[in-house]
Amino acid sequence: NPHLEKMKEDILYHFALGTGTHDFPSLFGDVKFVCVGGSPSRMKAFIAYIAEELGLGSPGCDYPNICAGTDRYAMYKVGPILSVSHGMGIPSISIMLHELIKLLYHAKCSNITIIRIGTSGGIGLEPGSVVITRQSVDATFKPQFEQVVLGKTVVRSTNLDEQLAQELMQCSKEINQFNTVIGNTMCTLDFYEGQGRLDGAICLYNEEEKLQYLKEAYDSGVRNIEMESSVFAAMCNLSGVKGK
């Protein structure tokens, strides 16, 4: 964004951080990996786990929330790893990613990998499986993200880094603890009707129609359903950040 260069101060409002009040290169300049997920508690648990796995923290060590000045998102850091919550759905993760990408830019970070981790609804997989996303698709199975900008519909690519997918698959084989597949992830705008559930407040289709839709999704290459991957992929692509 060329407009950022003209700003005296960039306030990352939803992180409670700003270039005028925080030294971004000092705080975040060593970041190489960012893991994002829905809930603050999950991302705090993740940073504690990864710190112990990498020998960067001691058992029972507390990790302060860097974004404690706001209740929108939570952020934790250990070594070169940043763990950030993004809430639920495309709007919430979109806001977070705008500010996260600016944070990495102001911190002068390079060669960043961002990975979204979280629960999703599997299609044709045993419970507990891990899906590594090849590309995000919309509810009509198209690999694209549509956004209205200044009254015009903009269509953006949602392909993700194939090399990173293969590297993660190799890691899974070495760990050998989870059934892991590479497939497409369907990103919906809603948890209930958008994902074909029968238990929402509104449902104008039957179980047979639901199962037919899920079969069509599976046949198109979809292996799981969630609500954030399309804008995640589009924004990673646009900003030149490797994402998965």
PDB file of C-alpha atoms in Angstrom:
ATOM      1  CA  ASN A   1       0.000   0.000   0.000  1.00  0.00           C
ATOM      2  CA  PRO A   2       1.795   3.190  -1.168  1.00  0.00           C
ATOM      3  CA  HIS A   3      -0.306   5.325   1.178  1.00  0.00           C
ATOM      4  CA  LEU A   4       1.482   3.869   4.210  1.00  0.00           C
ATOM      5  CA  GLU A   5       4.653   5.782   3.313  1.00  0.00           C
ATOM      6  CA  LYS A   6       2.801   9.085   3.681  1.00  0.00           C
ATOM      7  CA  MET A   7       1.534   8.365   7.198  1.00  0.00           C
ATOM      8  CA  LYS A   8       3.350   9.874  10.183  1.00  0.00           C
ATOM      9  CA  GLU A   9       2.103   7.046  12.352  1.00  0.00           C
ATOM     10  CA  ASP A  10       0.367   3.781  11.547  1.00  0.00           C
ATOM     11  CA  ILE A  11      -1.988   2.700  14.319  1.00  0.00           C
ATOM     12  CA  LEU A  12      -2.884  -0.975  14.279  1.00  0.00           C
ATOM     13  CA  TYR A  13      -6.109  -0.260  16.116  1.00  0.00           C
ATOM     14  CA  HIS A  14      -7.350  -3.811  16.641  1.00  0.00           C
ATOM     15  CA  PHE A  15      -3.941  -4.924  17.985  1.00  0.00           C
ATOM     16  CA  ALA A  16      -3.559  -1.888  20.277  1.00  0.00           C
ATOM     17  CA  LEU A  17      -0.141  -1.286  18.665  1.00  0.00           C
ATOM     18  CA  GLY A  18       1.261   1.642  16.711  1.00  0.00           C
ATOM     19  CA  THR A  19       4.485   2.706  15.039  1.00  0.00           C
ATOM     20  CA  GLY A  20       4.533   5.838  17.188  1.00  0.00           C
ATOM     21  CA  THR A  21       4.330   3.930  20.466  1.00  0.00           C
ATOM     22  CA  HIS A  22       6.099   0.642  19.733  1.00  0.00           C
ATOM     23  CA  ASP A  23       9.472  -0.311  18.230  1.00  0.00           C
ATOM     24  CA  PHE A  24       8.292  -2.850  15.672  1.00  0.00           C
ATOM     25  CA  PRO A  25      11.756  -3.984  14.432  1.00  0.00           C
ATOM     26  CA  SER A  26      12.873  -4.588  18.020  1.00  0.00           C
ATOM     27  CA  LEU A  27       9.689  -6.389  19.016  1.00  0.00           C
ATOM     28  CA  PHE A  28       9.022  -8.419  15.873  1.00  0.00           C
ATOM     29  CA  GLY A  29      12.035  -8.160  13.559  1.00  0.00           C
ATOM     30  CA  ASP A  30      13.123 -11.771  14.128  1.00  0.00           C
ATOM     31  CA  VAL A  31       9.732 -13.298  13.262  1.00  0.00           C
ATOM     32  CA  LYS A  32       9.880 -15.994  10.578  1.00  0.00           C
ATOM     33  CA  PHE A  33       6.738 -18.033  11.252  1.00  0.00           C
ATOM     34  CA  VAL A  34       3.242 -16.827  12.104  1.00  0.00           C
ATOM     35  CA  CYS A  35       0.532 -19.282  13.136  1.00  0.00           C
ATOM     36  CA  VAL A  36      -3.017 -17.986  13.280  1.00  0.00           C
ATOM     37  CA  GLY A  37      -6.172 -19.631  14.613  1.00  0.00           C
ATOM     38  CA  GLY A  38      -9.647 -18.785  15.802  1.00  0.00           C
ATOM     39  CA  SER A  39      -9.614 -18.498  19.580  1.00  0.00           C
ATOM     40  CA  PRO A  40      -7.237 -16.624  21.917  1.00  0.00           C
ATOM     41  CA  SER A  41      -7.012 -19.536  24.371  1.00  0.00           C
ATOM     42  CA  ARG A  42      -6.093 -21.946  21.591  1.00  0.00           C
ATOM     43  CA  MET A  43      -3.326 -19.685  20.328  1.00  0.00           C
ATOM     44  CA  LYS A  44      -1.945 -19.233  23.847  1.00  0.00           C
ATOM     45  CA  ALA A  45      -1.910 -22.999  24.304  1.00  0.00           C
ATOM     46  CA  PHE A  46      -0.190 -23.334  20.945  1.00  0.00           C
ATOM     47  CA  ILE A  47       2.637 -20.911  21.791  1.00  0.00           C
ATOM     48  CA  ALA A  48       3.244 -22.712  25.101  1.00  0.00           C
ATOM     49  CA  TYR A  49       3.356 -26.045  23.268  1.00  0.00           C
ATOM     50  CA  ILE A  50       5.670 -24.850  20.518  1.00  0.00           C
ATOM     51  CA  ALA A  51       7.989 -23.137  23.025  1.00  0.00           C
ATOM     52  CA  GLU A  52       8.433 -26.410  24.902  1.00  0.00           C
ATOM     53  CA  GLU A  53       8.853 -28.423  21.701  1.00  0.00           C
ATOM     54  CA  LEU A  54      11.607 -26.092  20.454  1.00  0.00           C
ATOM     55  CA  GLY A  55      13.268 -25.661  23.832  1.00  0.00           C
ATOM     56  CA  LEU A  56      12.475 -21.948  23.912  1.00  0.00           C
ATOM     57  CA  GLY A  57      10.569 -21.904  27.187  1.00  0.00           C
ATOM     58  CA  SER A  58      10.238 -23.758  30.463  1.00  0.00           C
ATOM     59  CA  PRO A  59       7.193 -25.797  31.571  1.00  0.00           C
ATOM     60  CA  GLY A  60       4.586 -23.599  33.219  1.00  0.00           C
ATOM     61  CA  CYS A  61       6.075 -20.434  31.765  1.00  0.00           C
ATOM     62  CA  ASP A  62       3.492 -17.716  31.106  1.00  0.00           C
ATOM     63  CA  TYR A  63       3.369 -15.895  27.797  1.00  0.00           C
ATOM     64  CA  PRO A  64       1.860 -12.387  27.963  1.00  0.00           C
ATOM     65  CA  ASN A  65      -0.725 -11.256  25.437  1.00  0.00           C
ATOM     66  CA  ILE A  66       0.988  -8.592  23.306  1.00  0.00           C
ATOM     67  CA  CYS A  67      -2.447  -7.217  22.374  1.00  0.00           C
ATOM     68  CA  ALA A  68      -3.694  -6.985  25.962  1.00  0.00           C
ATOM     69  CA  GLY A  69      -4.848  -3.402  25.303  1.00  0.00           C
ATOM     70  CA  THR A  70      -7.730  -4.695  23.168  1.00  0.00           C
ATOM     71  CA  ASP A  71     -10.229  -7.531  23.388  1.00  0.00           C
ATOM     72  CA  ARG A  72     -10.421  -8.090  19.632  1.00  0.00           C
ATOM     73  CA  TYR A  73      -7.401 -10.340  19.084  1.00  0.00           C
ATOM     74  CA  ALA A  74      -4.671 -11.993  21.132  1.00  0.00           C
ATOM     75  CA  MET A  75      -1.006 -12.271  20.147  1.00  0.00           C
ATOM     76  CA  TYR A  76       1.817 -14.300  21.676  1.00  0.00           C
ATOM     77  CA  LYS A  77       5.477 -14.607  20.717  1.00  0.00           C
ATOM     78  CA  VAL A  78       8.331 -16.950  21.479  1.00  0.00           C
ATOM     79  CA  GLY A  79      11.587 -16.745  19.524  1.00  0.00           C
ATOM     80  CA  PRO A  80      10.862 -16.346  15.790  1.00  0.00           C
ATOM     81  CA  ILE A  81       7.259 -17.570  16.121  1.00  0.00           C
ATOM     82  CA  LEU A  82       4.173 -15.389  16.433  1.00  0.00           C
ATOM     83  CA  SER A  83       0.813 -16.874  17.435  1.00  0.00           C
ATOM     84  CA  VAL A  84      -2.270 -14.745  16.709  1.00  0.00           C
ATOM     85  CA  SER A  85      -6.009 -15.310  17.103  1.00  0.00           C
ATOM     86  CA  HIS A  86      -8.299 -14.208  14.262  1.00  0.00           C
ATOM     87  CA  GLY A  87     -11.837 -14.783  15.461  1.00  0.00           C
ATOM     88  CA  MET A  88     -14.490 -16.411  13.302  1.00  0.00           C
ATOM     89  CA  GLY A  89     -15.277 -15.812   9.645  1.00  0.00           C
ATOM     90  CA  ILE A  90     -13.892 -13.863   6.693  1.00  0.00           C
ATOM     91  CA  PRO A  91     -14.468 -10.316   8.039  1.00  0.00           C
ATOM     92  CA  SER A  92     -12.716 -11.034  11.319  1.00  0.00           C
ATOM     93  CA  ILE A  93      -9.617 -12.703   9.845  1.00  0.00           C
ATOM     94  CA  SER A  94      -9.451 -10.067   7.092  1.00  0.00           C
ATOM     95  CA  ILE A  95      -9.129  -7.237   9.625  1.00  0.00           C
ATOM     96  CA  MET A  96      -6.505  -9.174  11.548  1.00  0.00           C
ATOM     97  CA  LEU A  97      -4.480  -9.958   8.412  1.00  0.00           C
ATOM     98  CA  HIS A  98      -4.418  -6.327   7.273  1.00  0.00           C
ATOM     99  CA  GLU A  99      -2.851  -5.333  10.563  1.00  0.00           C
ATOM    100  CA  LEU A 100      -0.617  -8.405  10.812  1.00  0.00           C
ATOM    101  CA  ILE A 101       0.844  -7.837   7.341  1.00  0.00           C
ATOM    102  CA  LYS A 102       1.479  -4.183   8.184  1.00  0.00           C
ATOM    103  CA  LEU A 103       3.110  -5.232  11.470  1.00  0.00           C
ATOM    104  CA  LEU A 104       5.506  -7.539   9.582  1.00  0.00           C
ATOM    105  CA  TYR A 105       6.232  -4.761   7.087  1.00  0.00           C
ATOM    106  CA  HIS A 106       6.982  -2.166   9.754  1.00  0.00           C
ATOM    107  CA  ALA A 107       9.157  -4.715  11.589  1.00  0.00           C
ATOM    108  CA  LYS A 108      11.149  -5.239   8.365  1.00  0.00           C
ATOM    109  CA  CYS A 109      10.578  -8.999   8.492  1.00  0.00           C
ATOM    110  CA  SER A 110      11.530 -11.176   5.514  1.00  0.00           C
ATOM    111  CA  ASN A 111      10.912 -14.740   4.303  1.00  0.00           C
ATOM    112  CA  ILE A 112       7.767 -15.097   6.391  1.00  0.00           C
ATOM    113  CA  THR A 113       5.546 -18.171   6.428  1.00  0.00           C
ATOM    114  CA  ILE A 114       1.985 -17.832   7.753  1.00  0.00           C
ATOM    115  CA  ILE A 115       0.011 -20.960   8.616  1.00  0.00           C
ATOM    116  CA  ARG A 116      -3.641 -21.041   9.644  1.00  0.00           C
ATOM    117  CA  ILE A 117      -4.407 -23.877  12.045  1.00  0.00           C
ATOM    118  CA  GLY A 118      -7.813 -24.790  13.370  1.00  0.00           C
ATOM    119  CA  THR A 119     -10.782 -27.094  13.398  1.00  0.00           C
ATOM    120  CA  SER A 120     -12.889 -27.702  10.312  1.00  0.00           C
ATOM    121  CA  GLY A 121     -15.606 -29.996   9.040  1.00  0.00           C
ATOM    122  CA  GLY A 122     -14.161 -32.945   7.142  1.00  0.00           C
ATOM    123  CA  ILE A 123     -15.698 -34.444   4.009  1.00  0.00           C
ATOM    124  CA  GLY A 124     -15.066 -38.138   3.437  1.00  0.00           C
ATOM    125  CA  LEU A 125     -12.336 -38.288   6.093  1.00  0.00           C
ATOM    126  CA  GLU A 126     -12.100 -39.999   9.456  1.00  0.00           C
ATOM    127  CA  PRO A 127     -12.417 -37.674  12.485  1.00  0.00           C
ATOM    128  CA  GLY A 128      -9.082 -36.261  13.638  1.00  0.00           C
ATOM    129  CA  SER A 129      -7.594 -36.112  10.149  1.00  0.00           C
ATOM    130  CA  VAL A 130      -5.397 -33.196   9.118  1.00  0.00           C
ATOM    131  CA  VAL A 131      -6.084 -31.422   5.826  1.00  0.00           C
ATOM    132  CA  ILE A 132      -3.271 -29.456   4.185  1.00  0.00           C
ATOM    133  CA  THR A 133      -4.973 -26.960   1.896  1.00  0.00           C
ATOM    134  CA  ARG A 134      -3.904 -26.909  -1.748  1.00  0.00           C
ATOM    135  CA  GLN A 135      -6.346 -24.151  -2.664  1.00  0.00           C
ATOM    136  CA  SER A 136      -9.357 -22.531  -1.073  1.00  0.00           C
ATOM    137  CA  VAL A 137     -12.616 -22.702  -3.005  1.00  0.00           C
ATOM    138  CA  ASP A 138     -15.906 -20.900  -2.530  1.00  0.00           C
ATOM    139  CA  ALA A 139     -19.275 -22.564  -1.947  1.00  0.00           C
ATOM    140  CA  THR A 140     -19.601 -23.201  -5.706  1.00  0.00           C
ATOM    141  CA  PHE A 141     -16.183 -24.925  -5.693  1.00  0.00           C
ATOM    142  CA  LYS A 142     -14.391 -22.114  -7.570  1.00  0.00           C
ATOM    143  CA  PRO A 143     -10.811 -21.265  -6.450  1.00  0.00           C
ATOM    144  CA  GLN A 144     -11.466 -17.576  -5.940  1.00  0.00           C
ATOM    145  CA  PHE A 145     -12.339 -14.910  -3.414  1.00  0.00           C
ATOM    146  CA  GLU A 146     -14.786 -12.174  -4.376  1.00  0.00           C
ATOM    147  CA  GLN A 147     -14.733  -8.829  -2.627  1.00  0.00           C
ATOM    148  CA  VAL A 148     -16.524  -5.585  -3.400  1.00  0.00           C
ATOM    149  CA  VAL A 149     -14.053  -2.661  -3.471  1.00  0.00           C
ATOM    150  CA  LEU A 150     -15.393   0.836  -4.206  1.00  0.00           C
ATOM    151  CA  GLY A 151     -18.626  -0.673  -5.485  1.00  0.00           C
ATOM    152  CA  LYS A 152     -16.916  -3.068  -7.907  1.00  0.00           C
ATOM    153  CA  THR A 153     -16.500  -6.819  -7.515  1.00  0.00           C
ATOM    154  CA  VAL A 154     -12.853  -7.853  -7.423  1.00  0.00           C
ATOM    155  CA  VAL A 155     -11.958 -11.528  -7.918  1.00  0.00           C
ATOM    156  CA  ARG A 156      -8.729 -12.750  -6.349  1.00  0.00           C
ATOM    157  CA  SER A 157      -6.817 -16.031  -6.599  1.00  0.00           C
ATOM    158  CA  THR A 158      -6.881 -18.439  -3.657  1.00  0.00           C
ATOM    159  CA  ASN A 159      -4.116 -20.850  -4.652  1.00  0.00           C
ATOM    160  CA  LEU A 160      -1.637 -21.625  -1.881  1.00  0.00           C
ATOM    161  CA  ASP A 161       2.054 -22.522  -1.944  1.00  0.00           C
ATOM    162  CA  GLU A 162       2.398 -26.066  -3.365  1.00  0.00           C
ATOM    163  CA  GLN A 163       5.977 -26.568  -2.160  1.00  0.00           C
ATOM    164  CA  LEU A 164       4.948 -25.732   1.384  1.00  0.00           C
ATOM    165  CA  ALA A 165       2.100 -28.239   1.130  1.00  0.00           C
ATOM    166  CA  GLN A 166       4.555 -30.979   0.160  1.00  0.00           C
ATOM    167  CA  GLU A 167       6.933 -30.001   2.975  1.00  0.00           C
ATOM    168  CA  LEU A 168       4.120 -30.188   5.521  1.00  0.00           C
ATOM    169  CA  MET A 169       3.034 -33.553   4.145  1.00  0.00           C
ATOM    170  CA  GLN A 170       6.581 -34.854   4.538  1.00  0.00           C
ATOM    171  CA  CYS A 171       6.597 -33.608   8.146  1.00  0.00           C
ATOM    172  CA  SER A 172       3.367 -35.489   8.775  1.00  0.00           C
ATOM    173  CA  LYS A 173       4.870 -38.697   7.397  1.00  0.00           C
ATOM    174  CA  GLU A 174       7.872 -38.327   9.679  1.00  0.00           C
ATOM    175  CA  ILE A 175       5.706 -37.651  12.748  1.00  0.00           C
ATOM    176  CA  ASN A 176       3.282 -40.432  11.745  1.00  0.00           C
ATOM    177  CA  GLN A 177       0.595 -39.501  14.263  1.00  0.00           C
ATOM    178  CA  PHE A 178      -2.260 -38.234  12.087  1.00  0.00           C
ATOM    179  CA  ASN A 179      -4.047 -39.225   8.931  1.00  0.00           C
ATOM    180  CA  THR A 180      -3.009 -36.338   6.669  1.00  0.00           C
ATOM    181  CA  VAL A 181      -4.198 -35.444   3.165  1.00  0.00           C
ATOM    182  CA  ILE A 182      -3.664 -32.593   0.725  1.00  0.00           C
ATOM    183  CA  GLY A 183      -6.934 -31.269  -0.691  1.00  0.00           C
ATOM    184  CA  ASN A 184      -9.084 -28.255  -1.346  1.00  0.00           C
ATOM    185  CA  THR A 185     -10.733 -26.377   1.504  1.00  0.00           C
ATOM    186  CA  MET A 186     -14.189 -24.890   0.981  1.00  0.00           C
ATOM    187  CA  CYS A 187     -14.646 -21.492   2.608  1.00  0.00           C
ATOM    188  CA  THR A 188     -18.232 -20.520   3.385  1.00  0.00           C
ATOM    189  CA  LEU A 189     -19.879 -17.339   4.619  1.00  0.00           C
ATOM    190  CA  ASP A 190     -21.958 -19.109   7.245  1.00  0.00           C
ATOM    191  CA  PHE A 191     -21.681 -22.016   9.692  1.00  0.00           C
ATOM    192  CA  TYR A 192     -25.212 -23.344   9.198  1.00  0.00           C
ATOM    193  CA  GLU A 193     -26.932 -22.995   5.790  1.00  0.00           C
ATOM    194  CA  GLY A 194     -23.637 -22.190   4.075  1.00  0.00           C
ATOM    195  CA  GLN A 195     -22.234 -25.550   5.168  1.00  0.00           C
ATOM    196  CA  GLY A 196     -25.396 -27.550   4.574  1.00  0.00           C
ATOM    197  CA  ARG A 197     -26.235 -28.161   8.214  1.00  0.00           C
ATOM    198  CA  LEU A 198     -29.729 -29.250   9.187  1.00  0.00           C
ATOM    199  CA  ASP A 199     -29.798 -27.785  12.713  1.00  0.00           C
ATOM    200  CA  GLY A 200     -29.794 -24.004  12.133  1.00  0.00           C
ATOM    201  CA  ALA A 201     -32.666 -21.631  12.861  1.00  0.00           C
ATOM    202  CA  ILE A 202     -33.455 -21.664   9.111  1.00  0.00           C
ATOM    203  CA  CYS A 203     -33.223 -24.693   6.819  1.00  0.00           C
ATOM    204  CA  LEU A 204     -35.096 -24.884   3.493  1.00  0.00           C
ATOM    205  CA  TYR A 205     -33.509 -28.084   2.133  1.00  0.00           C
ATOM    206  CA  ASN A 206     -33.661 -31.742   3.130  1.00  0.00           C
ATOM    207  CA  GLU A 207     -31.020 -34.289   4.126  1.00  0.00           C
ATOM    208  CA  GLU A 208     -30.899 -35.843   0.666  1.00  0.00           C
ATOM    209  CA  GLU A 209     -30.132 -32.463  -0.919  1.00  0.00           C
ATOM    210  CA  LYS A 210     -27.467 -31.819   1.702  1.00  0.00           C
ATOM    211  CA  LEU A 211     -25.724 -35.149   1.051  1.00  0.00           C
ATOM    212  CA  GLN A 212     -25.843 -34.575  -2.713  1.00  0.00           C
ATOM    213  CA  TYR A 213     -24.134 -31.192  -2.256  1.00  0.00           C
ATOM    214  CA  LEU A 214     -21.425 -32.676  -0.033  1.00  0.00           C
ATOM    215  CA  LYS A 215     -20.842 -35.436  -2.593  1.00  0.00           C
ATOM    216  CA  GLU A 216     -20.412 -32.815  -5.309  1.00  0.00           C
ATOM    217  CA  ALA A 217     -17.959 -30.974  -3.061  1.00  0.00           C
ATOM    218  CA  TYR A 218     -15.962 -34.162  -2.461  1.00  0.00           C
ATOM    219  CA  ASP A 219     -15.918 -35.036  -6.166  1.00  0.00           C
ATOM    220  CA  SER A 220     -14.528 -31.559  -6.904  1.00  0.00           C
ATOM    221  CA  GLY A 221     -11.590 -32.163  -4.558  1.00  0.00           C
ATOM    222  CA  VAL A 222     -12.911 -30.550  -1.359  1.00  0.00           C
ATOM    223  CA  ARG A 223     -11.823 -32.345   1.812  1.00  0.00           C
ATOM    224  CA  ASN A 224     -12.875 -29.897   4.524  1.00  0.00           C
ATOM    225  CA  ILE A 225     -15.042 -26.837   5.179  1.00  0.00           C
ATOM    226  CA  GLU A 226     -14.323 -23.724   7.239  1.00  0.00           C
ATOM    227  CA  MET A 227     -14.894 -19.957   7.081  1.00  0.00           C
ATOM    228  CA  GLU A 228     -11.549 -18.157   6.701  1.00  0.00           C
ATOM    229  CA  SER A 229      -9.314 -19.771   4.089  1.00  0.00           C
ATOM    230  CA  SER A 230     -10.358 -17.800   0.980  1.00  0.00           C
ATOM    231  CA  VAL A 231      -9.437 -14.324   2.207  1.00  0.00           C
ATOM    232  CA  PHE A 232      -6.379 -15.798   3.949  1.00  0.00           C
ATOM    233  CA  ALA A 233      -5.107 -17.212   0.650  1.00  0.00           C
ATOM    234  CA  ALA A 234      -5.986 -14.086  -1.337  1.00  0.00           C
ATOM    235  CA  MET A 235      -4.233 -11.718   1.080  1.00  0.00           C
ATOM    236  CA  CYS A 236      -1.120 -13.897   1.340  1.00  0.00           C
ATOM    237  CA  ASN A 237      -0.902 -13.947  -2.466  1.00  0.00           C
ATOM    238  CA  LEU A 238      -1.357 -10.201  -2.806  1.00  0.00           C
ATOM    239  CA  SER A 239       1.215  -9.359  -0.144  1.00  0.00           C
ATOM    240  CA  GLY A 240       3.807 -11.871  -1.337  1.00  0.00           C
ATOM    241  CA  VAL A 241       3.758 -13.883   1.890  1.00  0.00           C
ATOM    242  CA  LYS A 242       4.029 -17.665   1.798  1.00  0.00           C
ATOM    243  CA  GLY A 243       0.862 -19.024   3.369  1.00  0.00           C
ATOM    244  CA  LYS A 244      -0.830 -22.344   4.026  1.00  0.00           C
TER     245      LYS A 244
END
